[in-house]
PDB file of C-alpha atoms and ligand atoms in Angstrom:
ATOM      1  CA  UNK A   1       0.000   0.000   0.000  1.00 92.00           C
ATOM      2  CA  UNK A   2       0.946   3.309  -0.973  1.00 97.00           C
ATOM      3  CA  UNK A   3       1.768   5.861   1.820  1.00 98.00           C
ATOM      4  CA  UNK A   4      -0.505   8.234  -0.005  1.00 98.00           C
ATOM      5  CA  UNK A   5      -3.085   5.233   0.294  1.00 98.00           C
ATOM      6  CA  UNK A   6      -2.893   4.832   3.901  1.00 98.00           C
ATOM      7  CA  UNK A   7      -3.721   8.792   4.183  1.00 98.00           C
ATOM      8  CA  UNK A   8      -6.538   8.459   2.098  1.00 98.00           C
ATOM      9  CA  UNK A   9      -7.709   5.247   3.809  1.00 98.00           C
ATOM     10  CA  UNK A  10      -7.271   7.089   7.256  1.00 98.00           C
ATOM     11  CA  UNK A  11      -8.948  10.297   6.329  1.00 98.00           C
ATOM     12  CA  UNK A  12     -12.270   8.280   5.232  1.00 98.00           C
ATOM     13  CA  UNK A  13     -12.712   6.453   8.451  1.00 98.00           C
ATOM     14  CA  UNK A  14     -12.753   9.571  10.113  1.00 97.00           C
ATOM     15  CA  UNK A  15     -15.135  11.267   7.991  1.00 97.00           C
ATOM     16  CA  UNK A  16     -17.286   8.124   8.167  1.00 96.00           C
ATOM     17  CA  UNK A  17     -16.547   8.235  11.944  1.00 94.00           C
ATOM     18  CA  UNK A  18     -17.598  12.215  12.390  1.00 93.00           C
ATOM     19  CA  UNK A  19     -20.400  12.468  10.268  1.00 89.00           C
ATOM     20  CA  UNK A  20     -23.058  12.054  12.628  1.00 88.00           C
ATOM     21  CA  UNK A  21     -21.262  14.154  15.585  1.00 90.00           C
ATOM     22  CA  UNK A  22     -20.529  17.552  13.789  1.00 86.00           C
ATOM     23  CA  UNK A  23     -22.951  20.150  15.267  1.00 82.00           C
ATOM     24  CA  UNK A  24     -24.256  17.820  18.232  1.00 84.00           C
ATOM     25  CA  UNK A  25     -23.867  18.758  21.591  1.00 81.00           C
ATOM     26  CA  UNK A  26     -21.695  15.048  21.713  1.00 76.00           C
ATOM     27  CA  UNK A  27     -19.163  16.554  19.541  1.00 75.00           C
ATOM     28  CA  UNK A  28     -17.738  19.160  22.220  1.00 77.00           C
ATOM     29  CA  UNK A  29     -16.976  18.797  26.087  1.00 74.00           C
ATOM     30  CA  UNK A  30     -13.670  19.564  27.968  1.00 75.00           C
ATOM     31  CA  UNK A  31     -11.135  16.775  27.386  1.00 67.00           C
ATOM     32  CA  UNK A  32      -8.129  18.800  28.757  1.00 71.00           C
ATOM     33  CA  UNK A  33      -5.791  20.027  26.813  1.00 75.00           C
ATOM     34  CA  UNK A  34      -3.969  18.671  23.941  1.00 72.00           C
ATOM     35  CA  UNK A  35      -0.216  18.521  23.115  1.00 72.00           C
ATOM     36  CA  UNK A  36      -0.786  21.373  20.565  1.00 71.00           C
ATOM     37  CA  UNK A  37      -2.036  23.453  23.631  1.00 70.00           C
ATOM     38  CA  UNK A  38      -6.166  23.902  22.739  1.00 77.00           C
ATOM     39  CA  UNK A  39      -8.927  22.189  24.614  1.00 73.00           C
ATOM     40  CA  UNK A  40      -9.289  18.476  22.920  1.00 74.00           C
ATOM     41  CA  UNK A  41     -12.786  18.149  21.994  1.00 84.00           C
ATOM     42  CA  UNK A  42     -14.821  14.666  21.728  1.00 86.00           C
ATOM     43  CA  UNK A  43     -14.958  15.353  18.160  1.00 91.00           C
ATOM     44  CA  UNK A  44     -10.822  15.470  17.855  1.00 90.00           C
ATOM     45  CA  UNK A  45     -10.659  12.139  20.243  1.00 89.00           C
ATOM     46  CA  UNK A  46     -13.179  10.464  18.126  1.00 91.00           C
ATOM     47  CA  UNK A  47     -11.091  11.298  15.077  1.00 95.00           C
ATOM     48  CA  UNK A  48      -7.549  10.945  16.416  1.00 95.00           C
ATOM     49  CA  UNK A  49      -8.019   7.603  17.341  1.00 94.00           C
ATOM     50  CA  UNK A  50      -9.725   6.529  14.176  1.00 97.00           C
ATOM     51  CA  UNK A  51      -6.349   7.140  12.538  1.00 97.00           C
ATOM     52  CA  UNK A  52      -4.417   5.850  15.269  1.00 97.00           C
ATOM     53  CA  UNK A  53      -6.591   2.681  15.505  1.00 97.00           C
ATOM     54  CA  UNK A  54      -6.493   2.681  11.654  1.00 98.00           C
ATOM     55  CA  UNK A  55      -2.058   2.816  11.905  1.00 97.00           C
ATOM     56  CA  UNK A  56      -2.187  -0.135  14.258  1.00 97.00           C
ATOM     57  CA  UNK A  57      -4.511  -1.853  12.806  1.00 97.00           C
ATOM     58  CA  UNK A  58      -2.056  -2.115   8.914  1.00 97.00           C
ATOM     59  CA  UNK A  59       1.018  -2.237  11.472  1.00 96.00           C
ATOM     60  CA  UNK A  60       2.231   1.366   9.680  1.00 97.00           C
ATOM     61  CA  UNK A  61       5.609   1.628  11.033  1.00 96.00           C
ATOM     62  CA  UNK A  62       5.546   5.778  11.677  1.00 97.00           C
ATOM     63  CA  UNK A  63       5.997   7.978  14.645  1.00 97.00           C
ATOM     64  CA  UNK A  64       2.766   9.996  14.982  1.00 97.00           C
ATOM     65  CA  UNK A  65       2.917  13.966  15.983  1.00 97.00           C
ATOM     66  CA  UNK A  66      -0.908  14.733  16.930  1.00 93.00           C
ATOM     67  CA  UNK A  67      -2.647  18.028  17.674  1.00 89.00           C
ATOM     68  CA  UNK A  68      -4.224  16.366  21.213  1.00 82.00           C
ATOM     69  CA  UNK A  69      -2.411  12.939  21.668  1.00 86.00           C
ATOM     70  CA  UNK A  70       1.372  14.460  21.443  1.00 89.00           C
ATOM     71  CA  UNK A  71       4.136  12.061  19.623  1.00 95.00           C
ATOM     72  CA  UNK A  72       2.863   8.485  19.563  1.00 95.00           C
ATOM     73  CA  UNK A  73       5.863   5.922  18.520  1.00 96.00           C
ATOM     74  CA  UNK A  74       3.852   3.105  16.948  1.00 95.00           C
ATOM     75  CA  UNK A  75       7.093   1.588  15.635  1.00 93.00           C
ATOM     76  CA  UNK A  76      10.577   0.876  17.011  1.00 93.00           C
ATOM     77  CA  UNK A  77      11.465   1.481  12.781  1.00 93.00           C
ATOM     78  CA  UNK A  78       9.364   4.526  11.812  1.00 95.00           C
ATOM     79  CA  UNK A  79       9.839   4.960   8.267  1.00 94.00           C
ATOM     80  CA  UNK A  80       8.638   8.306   8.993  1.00 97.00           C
ATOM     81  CA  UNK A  81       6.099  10.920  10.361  1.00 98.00           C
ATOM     82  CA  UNK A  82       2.692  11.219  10.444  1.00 98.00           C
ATOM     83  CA  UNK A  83       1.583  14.899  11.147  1.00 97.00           C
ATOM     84  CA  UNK A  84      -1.408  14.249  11.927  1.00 97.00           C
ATOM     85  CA  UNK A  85      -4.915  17.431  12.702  1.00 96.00           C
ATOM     86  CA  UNK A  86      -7.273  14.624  12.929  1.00 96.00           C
ATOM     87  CA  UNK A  87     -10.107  17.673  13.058  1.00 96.00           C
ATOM     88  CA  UNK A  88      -8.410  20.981  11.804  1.00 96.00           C
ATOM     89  CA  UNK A  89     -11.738  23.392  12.123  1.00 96.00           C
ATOM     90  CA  UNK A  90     -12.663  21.985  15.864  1.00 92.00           C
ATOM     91  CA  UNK A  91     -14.742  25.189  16.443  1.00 93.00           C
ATOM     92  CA  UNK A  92     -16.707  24.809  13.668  1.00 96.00           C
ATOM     93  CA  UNK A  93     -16.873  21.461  13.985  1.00 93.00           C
ATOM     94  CA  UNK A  94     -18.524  21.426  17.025  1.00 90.00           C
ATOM     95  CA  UNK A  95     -20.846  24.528  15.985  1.00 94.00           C
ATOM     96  CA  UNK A  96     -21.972  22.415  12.696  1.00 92.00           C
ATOM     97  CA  UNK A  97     -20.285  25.397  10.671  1.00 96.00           C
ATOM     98  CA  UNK A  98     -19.473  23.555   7.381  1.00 96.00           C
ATOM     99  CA  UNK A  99     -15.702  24.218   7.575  1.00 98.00           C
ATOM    100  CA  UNK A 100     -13.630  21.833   9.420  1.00 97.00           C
ATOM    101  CA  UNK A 101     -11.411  18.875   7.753  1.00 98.00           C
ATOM    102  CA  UNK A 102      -8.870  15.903   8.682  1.00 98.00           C
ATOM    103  CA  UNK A 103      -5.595  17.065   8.039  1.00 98.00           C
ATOM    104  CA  UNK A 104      -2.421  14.373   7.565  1.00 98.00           C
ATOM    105  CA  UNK A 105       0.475  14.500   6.160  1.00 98.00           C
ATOM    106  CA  UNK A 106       3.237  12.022   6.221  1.00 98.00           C
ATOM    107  CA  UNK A 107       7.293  13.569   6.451  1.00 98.00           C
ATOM    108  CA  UNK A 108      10.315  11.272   5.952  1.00 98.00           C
ATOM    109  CA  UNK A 109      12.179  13.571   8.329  1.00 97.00           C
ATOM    110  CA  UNK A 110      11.859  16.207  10.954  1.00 95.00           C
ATOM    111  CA  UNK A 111      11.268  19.209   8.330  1.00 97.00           C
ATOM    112  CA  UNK A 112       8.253  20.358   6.624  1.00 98.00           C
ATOM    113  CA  UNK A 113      10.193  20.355   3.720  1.00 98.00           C
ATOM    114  CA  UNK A 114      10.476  16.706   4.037  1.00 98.00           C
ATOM    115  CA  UNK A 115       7.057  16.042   3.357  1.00 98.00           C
ATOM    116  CA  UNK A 116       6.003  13.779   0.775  1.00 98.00           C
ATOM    117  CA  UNK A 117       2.414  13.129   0.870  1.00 98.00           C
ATOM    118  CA  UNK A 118      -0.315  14.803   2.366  1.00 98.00           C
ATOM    119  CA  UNK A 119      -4.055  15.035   2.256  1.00 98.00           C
ATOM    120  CA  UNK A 120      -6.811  17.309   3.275  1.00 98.00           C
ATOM    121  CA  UNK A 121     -10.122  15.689   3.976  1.00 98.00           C
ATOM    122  CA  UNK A 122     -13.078  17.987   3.600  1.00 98.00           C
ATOM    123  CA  UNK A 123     -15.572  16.694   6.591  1.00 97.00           C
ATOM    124  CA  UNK A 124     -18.563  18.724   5.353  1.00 96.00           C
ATOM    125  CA  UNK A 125     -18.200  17.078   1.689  1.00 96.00           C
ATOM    126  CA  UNK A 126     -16.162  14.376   1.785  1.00 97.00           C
ATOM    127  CA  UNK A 127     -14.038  15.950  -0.836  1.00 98.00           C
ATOM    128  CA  UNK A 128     -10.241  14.892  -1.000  1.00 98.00           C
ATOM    129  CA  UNK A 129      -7.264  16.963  -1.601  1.00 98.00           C
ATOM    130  CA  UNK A 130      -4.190  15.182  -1.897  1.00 98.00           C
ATOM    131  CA  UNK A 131      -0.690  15.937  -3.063  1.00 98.00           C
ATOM    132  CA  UNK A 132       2.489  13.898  -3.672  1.00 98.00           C
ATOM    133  CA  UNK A 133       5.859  16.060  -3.644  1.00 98.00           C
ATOM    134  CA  UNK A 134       6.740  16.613  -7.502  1.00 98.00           C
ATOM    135  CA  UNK A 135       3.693  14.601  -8.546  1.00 98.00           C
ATOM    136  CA  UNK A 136       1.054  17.622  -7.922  1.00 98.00           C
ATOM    137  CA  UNK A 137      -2.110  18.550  -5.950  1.00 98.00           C
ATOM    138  CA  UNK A 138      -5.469  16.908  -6.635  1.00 98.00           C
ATOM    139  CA  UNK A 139      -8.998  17.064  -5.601  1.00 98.00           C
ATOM    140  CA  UNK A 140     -11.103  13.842  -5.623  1.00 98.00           C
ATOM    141  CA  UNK A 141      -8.210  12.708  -8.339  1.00 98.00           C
ATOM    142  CA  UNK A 142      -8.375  15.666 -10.480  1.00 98.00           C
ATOM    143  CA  UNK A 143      -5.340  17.853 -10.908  1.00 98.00           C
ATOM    144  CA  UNK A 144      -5.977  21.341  -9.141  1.00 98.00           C
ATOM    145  CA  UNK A 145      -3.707  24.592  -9.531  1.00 97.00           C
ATOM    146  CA  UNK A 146      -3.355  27.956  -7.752  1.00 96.00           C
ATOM    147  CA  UNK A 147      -4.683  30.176  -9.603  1.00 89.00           C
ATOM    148  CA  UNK A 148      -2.133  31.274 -12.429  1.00 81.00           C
ATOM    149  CA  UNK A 149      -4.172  34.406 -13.725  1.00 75.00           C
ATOM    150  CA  UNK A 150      -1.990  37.195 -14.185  1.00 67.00           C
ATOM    151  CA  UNK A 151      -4.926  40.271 -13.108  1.00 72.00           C
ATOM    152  CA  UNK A 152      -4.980  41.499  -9.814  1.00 80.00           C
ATOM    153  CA  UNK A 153      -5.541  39.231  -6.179  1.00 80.00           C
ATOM    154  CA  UNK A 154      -9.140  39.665  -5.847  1.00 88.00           C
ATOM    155  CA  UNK A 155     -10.065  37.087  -2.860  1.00 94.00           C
ATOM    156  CA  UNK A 156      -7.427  37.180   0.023  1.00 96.00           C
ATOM    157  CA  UNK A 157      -7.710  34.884   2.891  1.00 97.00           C
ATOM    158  CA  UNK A 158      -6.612  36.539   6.153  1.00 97.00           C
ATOM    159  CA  UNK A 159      -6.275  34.766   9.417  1.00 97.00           C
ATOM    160  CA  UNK A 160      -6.352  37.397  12.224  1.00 95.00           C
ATOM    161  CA  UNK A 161      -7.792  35.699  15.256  1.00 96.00           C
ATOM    162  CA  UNK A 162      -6.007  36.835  18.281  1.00 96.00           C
ATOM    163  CA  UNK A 163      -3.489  38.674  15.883  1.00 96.00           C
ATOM    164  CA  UNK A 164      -1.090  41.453  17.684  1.00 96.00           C
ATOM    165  CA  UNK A 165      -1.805  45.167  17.375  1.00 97.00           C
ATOM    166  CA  UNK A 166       1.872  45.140  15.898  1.00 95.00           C
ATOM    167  CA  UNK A 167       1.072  42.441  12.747  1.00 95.00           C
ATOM    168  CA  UNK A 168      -2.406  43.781  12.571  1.00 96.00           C
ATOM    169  CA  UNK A 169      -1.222  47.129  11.325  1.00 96.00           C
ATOM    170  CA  UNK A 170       1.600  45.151   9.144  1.00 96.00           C
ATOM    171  CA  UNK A 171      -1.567  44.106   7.343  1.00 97.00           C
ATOM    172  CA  UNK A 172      -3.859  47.379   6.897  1.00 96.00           C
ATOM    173  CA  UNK A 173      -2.534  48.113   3.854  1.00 96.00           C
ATOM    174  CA  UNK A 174      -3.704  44.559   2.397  1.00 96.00           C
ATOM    175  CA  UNK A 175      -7.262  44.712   4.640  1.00 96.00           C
ATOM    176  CA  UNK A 176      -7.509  48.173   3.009  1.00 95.00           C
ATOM    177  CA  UNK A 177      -6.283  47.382  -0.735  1.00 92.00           C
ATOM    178  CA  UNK A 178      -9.007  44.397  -0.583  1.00 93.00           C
ATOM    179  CA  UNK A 179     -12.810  44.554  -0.665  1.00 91.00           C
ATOM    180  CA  UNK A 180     -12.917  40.263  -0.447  1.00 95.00           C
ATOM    181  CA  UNK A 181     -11.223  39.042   2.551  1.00 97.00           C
ATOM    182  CA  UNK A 182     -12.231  35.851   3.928  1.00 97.00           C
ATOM    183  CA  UNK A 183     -11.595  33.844   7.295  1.00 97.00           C
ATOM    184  CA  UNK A 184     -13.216  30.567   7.168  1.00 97.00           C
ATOM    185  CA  UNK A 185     -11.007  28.421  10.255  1.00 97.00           C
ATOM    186  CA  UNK A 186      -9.455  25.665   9.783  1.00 98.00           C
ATOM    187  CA  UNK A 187      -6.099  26.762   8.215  1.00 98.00           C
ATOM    188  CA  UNK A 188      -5.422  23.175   6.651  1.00 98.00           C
ATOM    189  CA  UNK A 189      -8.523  23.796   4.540  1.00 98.00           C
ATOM    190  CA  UNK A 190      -8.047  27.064   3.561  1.00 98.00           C
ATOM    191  CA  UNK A 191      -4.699  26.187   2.101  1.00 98.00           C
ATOM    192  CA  UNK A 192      -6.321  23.355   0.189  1.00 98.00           C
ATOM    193  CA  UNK A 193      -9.047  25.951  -1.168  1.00 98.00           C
ATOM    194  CA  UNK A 194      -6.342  28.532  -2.224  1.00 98.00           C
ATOM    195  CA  UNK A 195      -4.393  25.178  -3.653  1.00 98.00           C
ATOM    196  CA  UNK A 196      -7.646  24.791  -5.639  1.00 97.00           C
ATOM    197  CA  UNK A 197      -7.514  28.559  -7.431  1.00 96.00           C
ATOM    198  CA  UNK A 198     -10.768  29.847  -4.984  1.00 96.00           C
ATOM    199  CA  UNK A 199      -8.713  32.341  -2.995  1.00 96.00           C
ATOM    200  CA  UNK A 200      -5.753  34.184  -4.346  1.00 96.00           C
ATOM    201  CA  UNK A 201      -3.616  34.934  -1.356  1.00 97.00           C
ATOM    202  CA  UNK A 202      -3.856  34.054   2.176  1.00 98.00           C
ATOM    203  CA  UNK A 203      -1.957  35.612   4.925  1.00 98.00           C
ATOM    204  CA  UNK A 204      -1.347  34.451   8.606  1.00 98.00           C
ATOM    205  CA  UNK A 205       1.333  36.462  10.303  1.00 97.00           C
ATOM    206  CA  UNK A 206      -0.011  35.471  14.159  1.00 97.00           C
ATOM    207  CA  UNK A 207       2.891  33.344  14.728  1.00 96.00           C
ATOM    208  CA  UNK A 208       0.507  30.889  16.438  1.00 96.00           C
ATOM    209  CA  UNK A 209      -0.257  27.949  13.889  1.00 97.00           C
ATOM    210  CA  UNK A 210       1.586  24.782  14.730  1.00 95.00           C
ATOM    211  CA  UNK A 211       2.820  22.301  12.449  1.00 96.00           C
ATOM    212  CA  UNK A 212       0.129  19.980  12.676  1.00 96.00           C
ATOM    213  CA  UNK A 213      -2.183  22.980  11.047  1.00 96.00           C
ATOM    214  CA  UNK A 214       0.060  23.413   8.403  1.00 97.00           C
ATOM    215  CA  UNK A 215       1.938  20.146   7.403  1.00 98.00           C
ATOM    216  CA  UNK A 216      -0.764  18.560   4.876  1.00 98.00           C
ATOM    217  CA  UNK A 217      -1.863  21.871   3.576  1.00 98.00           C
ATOM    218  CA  UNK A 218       1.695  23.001   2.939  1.00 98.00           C
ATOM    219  CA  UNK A 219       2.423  20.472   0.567  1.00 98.00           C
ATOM    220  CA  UNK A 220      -0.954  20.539  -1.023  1.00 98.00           C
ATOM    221  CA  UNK A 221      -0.412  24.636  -1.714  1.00 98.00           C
ATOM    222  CA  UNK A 222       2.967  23.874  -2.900  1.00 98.00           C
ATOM    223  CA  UNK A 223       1.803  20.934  -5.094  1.00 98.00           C
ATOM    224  CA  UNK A 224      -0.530  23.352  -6.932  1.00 98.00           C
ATOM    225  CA  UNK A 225       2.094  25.631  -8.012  1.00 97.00           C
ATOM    226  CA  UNK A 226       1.566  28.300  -5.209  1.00 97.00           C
ATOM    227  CA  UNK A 227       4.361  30.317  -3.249  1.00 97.00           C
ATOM    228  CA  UNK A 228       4.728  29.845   0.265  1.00 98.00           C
ATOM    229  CA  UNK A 229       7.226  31.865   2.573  1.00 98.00           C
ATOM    230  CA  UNK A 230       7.553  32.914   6.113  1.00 97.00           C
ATOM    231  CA  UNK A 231       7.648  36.554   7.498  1.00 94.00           C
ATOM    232  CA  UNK A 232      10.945  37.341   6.785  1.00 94.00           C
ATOM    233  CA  UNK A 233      10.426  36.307   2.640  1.00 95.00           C
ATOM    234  CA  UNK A 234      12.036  32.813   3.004  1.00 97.00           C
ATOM    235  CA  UNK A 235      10.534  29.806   1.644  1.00 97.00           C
ATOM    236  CA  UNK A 236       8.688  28.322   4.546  1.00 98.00           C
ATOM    237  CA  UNK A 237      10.275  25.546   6.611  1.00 97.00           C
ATOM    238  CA  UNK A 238      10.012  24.749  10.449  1.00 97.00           C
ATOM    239  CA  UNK A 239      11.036  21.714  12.178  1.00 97.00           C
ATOM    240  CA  UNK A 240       8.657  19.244  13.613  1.00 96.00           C
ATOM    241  CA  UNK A 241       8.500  19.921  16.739  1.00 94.00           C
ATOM    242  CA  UNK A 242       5.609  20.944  18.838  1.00 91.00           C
ATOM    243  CA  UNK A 243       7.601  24.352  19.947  1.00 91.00           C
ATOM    244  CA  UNK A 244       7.667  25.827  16.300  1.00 94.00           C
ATOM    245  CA  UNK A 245       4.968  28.586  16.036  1.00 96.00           C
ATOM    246  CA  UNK A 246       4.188  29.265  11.983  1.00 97.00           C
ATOM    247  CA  UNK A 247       3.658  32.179   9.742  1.00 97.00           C
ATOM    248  CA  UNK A 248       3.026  32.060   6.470  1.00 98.00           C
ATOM    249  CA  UNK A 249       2.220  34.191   3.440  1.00 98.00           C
ATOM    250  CA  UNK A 250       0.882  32.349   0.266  1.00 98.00           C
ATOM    251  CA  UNK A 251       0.469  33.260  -3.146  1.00 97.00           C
ATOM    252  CA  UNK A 252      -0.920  31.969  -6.047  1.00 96.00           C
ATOM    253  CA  UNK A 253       1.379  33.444  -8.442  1.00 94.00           C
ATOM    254  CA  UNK A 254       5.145  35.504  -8.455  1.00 93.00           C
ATOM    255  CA  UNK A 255       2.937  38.795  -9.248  1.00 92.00           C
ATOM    256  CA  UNK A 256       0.618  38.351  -6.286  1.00 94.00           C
ATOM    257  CA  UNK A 257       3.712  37.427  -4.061  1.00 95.00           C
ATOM    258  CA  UNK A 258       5.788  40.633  -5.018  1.00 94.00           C
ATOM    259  CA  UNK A 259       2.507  42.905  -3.998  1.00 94.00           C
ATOM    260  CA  UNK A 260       2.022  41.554  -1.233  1.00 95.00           C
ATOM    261  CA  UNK A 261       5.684  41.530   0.362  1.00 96.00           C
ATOM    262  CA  UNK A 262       5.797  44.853  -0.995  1.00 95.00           C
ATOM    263  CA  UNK A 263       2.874  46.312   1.048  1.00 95.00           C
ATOM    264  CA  UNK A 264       3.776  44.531   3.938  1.00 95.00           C
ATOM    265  CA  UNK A 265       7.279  45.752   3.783  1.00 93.00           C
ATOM    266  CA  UNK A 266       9.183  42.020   4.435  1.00 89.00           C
ATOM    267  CA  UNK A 267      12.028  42.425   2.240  1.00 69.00           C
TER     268      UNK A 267
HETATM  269  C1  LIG B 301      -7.285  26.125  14.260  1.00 84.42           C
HETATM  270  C2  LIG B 301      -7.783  26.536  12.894  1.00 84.42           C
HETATM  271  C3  LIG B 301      -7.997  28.024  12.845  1.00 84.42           C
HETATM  272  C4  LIG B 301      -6.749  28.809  13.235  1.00 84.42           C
HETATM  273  C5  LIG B 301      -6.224  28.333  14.578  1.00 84.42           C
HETATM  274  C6  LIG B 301      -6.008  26.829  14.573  1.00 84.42           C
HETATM  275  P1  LIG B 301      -7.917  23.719  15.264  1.00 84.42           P
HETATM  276  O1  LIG B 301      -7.037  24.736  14.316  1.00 84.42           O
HETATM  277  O2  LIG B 301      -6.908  26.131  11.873  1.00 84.42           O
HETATM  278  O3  LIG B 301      -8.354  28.453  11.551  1.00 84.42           O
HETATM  279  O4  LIG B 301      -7.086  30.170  13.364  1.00 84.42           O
HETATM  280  O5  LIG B 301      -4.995  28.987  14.855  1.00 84.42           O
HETATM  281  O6  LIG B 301      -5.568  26.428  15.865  1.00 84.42           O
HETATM  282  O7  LIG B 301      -7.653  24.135  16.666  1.00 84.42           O
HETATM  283  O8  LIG B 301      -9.333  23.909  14.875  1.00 84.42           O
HETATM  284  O9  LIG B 301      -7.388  22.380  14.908  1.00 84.42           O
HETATM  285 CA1  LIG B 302      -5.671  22.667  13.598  1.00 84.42          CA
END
């Protein structure tokens, strides 16, 4: 079995797992606090150990990095990492806001560059995104791209929950510039949507994602053909470690990417 496979395979037991939970008063509850730092929900147990169960059950030999269950060595020879948001969205999850998806990605080393498949389960839908590194980005099997038009951004995704005064004013001149900014919450998705040519640019400069938000998404954007680099106009790389804290800017095309650094002054 493919390692792309097993993602797949994993993903679809959760949505088949979740279905009937999103929106319920089931789905939510206090379950402490996961290794990523948020309040696990019942909704993230019920789909973390889905996957987990899943792992074990095909004897995947992986170490696991999980939003709420931490590292999880389920072989004493991983052949790599699985980065693993079982439930990237958990708020709207839980509020049956149609907007929340199963995030994995699998790395054969402890960089997000080192990821080499990766897929982004839609849990409203069922749609699949999935990428392979130098093989491209897909949605239910069909090749998707960033959107390659040369005219303007028009739709720029913005994540600015809990953002600092500081980044916020980094960012007026975009919020200003734009009349179609959107914030939709569950970061993984987002990326696969901008992957997917819907939204032009998105922007998180919060320094609060972690890499389990990012990893599958990362690849996915990057798959498509889009730019992604961190606040100080590198290409975007972190370790894989639950410390890291990310910020990313991501754009569809070089044109979009030069705006954008320019107005928020990063070079
Ligand atoms: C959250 C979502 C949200 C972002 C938060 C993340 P979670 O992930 O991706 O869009 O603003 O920073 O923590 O907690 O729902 O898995
Ligand atoms: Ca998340």
């Amino acid at each position: 079995m493919r390692v792309i496979e097993v993602l797949q395979e994993a993903s679809l037991r959760v949505y088949n797992n979740v279905k009937h939970l999103a929106g319920t008063e089931e789905s939510g509850g206090d379950f402490g606090r996961g290794a990523g730092g948020d309040i696990s929900r019942k909704i993230d147990i019920v789909a973390e150990k889905t996957v987990l169960d899943y792992l074990k059950e095909i004897k995947f030999d992986c170490t696991v990095l999980g939003e709420e269950c931490g590292r999880v060595e389920l072989s004493k020879n991983p052949k790599g990492f699985i980065i693993m948001d079982a439930i990237d969205g958990s708020t709207n999850a839980v509020r049956g806001i149609p907007f929340f998806c199963c995030s994995l990605a699998f790395a054969t080393d402890n960089k997000l560059s080192s990821i080499t498949d990766s897929v982004v389960m839609d849990l409203s839908n069922g749609e699949m995104y999935h990428a392979i590194k130098g093989k491209g980005a897909f949605l239910n099997g069909k090749r998707i791209h960033a959107n390659e038009k040369k005219h303007f951004y028009f739709v720029v995704g913005l994540d600015m929950s809990g953002i600092s005064q500081d980044s916020l004013q980094q960012l007026a001149p975009i919020i200003s510039a734009s009349n179609h900014i959107r914030h939709f919450g569950a970061v993984a998705l987002e990326l696969a949507i901008f992957a997917r040519g819907l939204v032009d640019v998105f922007v998180d400069l919060r320094d609060k994602l972690r890499i389990t938000d990012v990893a599958a998404g990362y690849l996915i954007a990057l798959e498509a053909g889009g730019y992604i680099i961190d606040k100080s106009g590198k290409f975007l790389d972190s370790d894989l470690s639950y410390k890291s804290r990310i910020s990313f800017i991501a754009a569809a095309n070089k044109e979009f990417l030069d705006d954008i650094v320019k107005k928020l002054k990063i070079r």
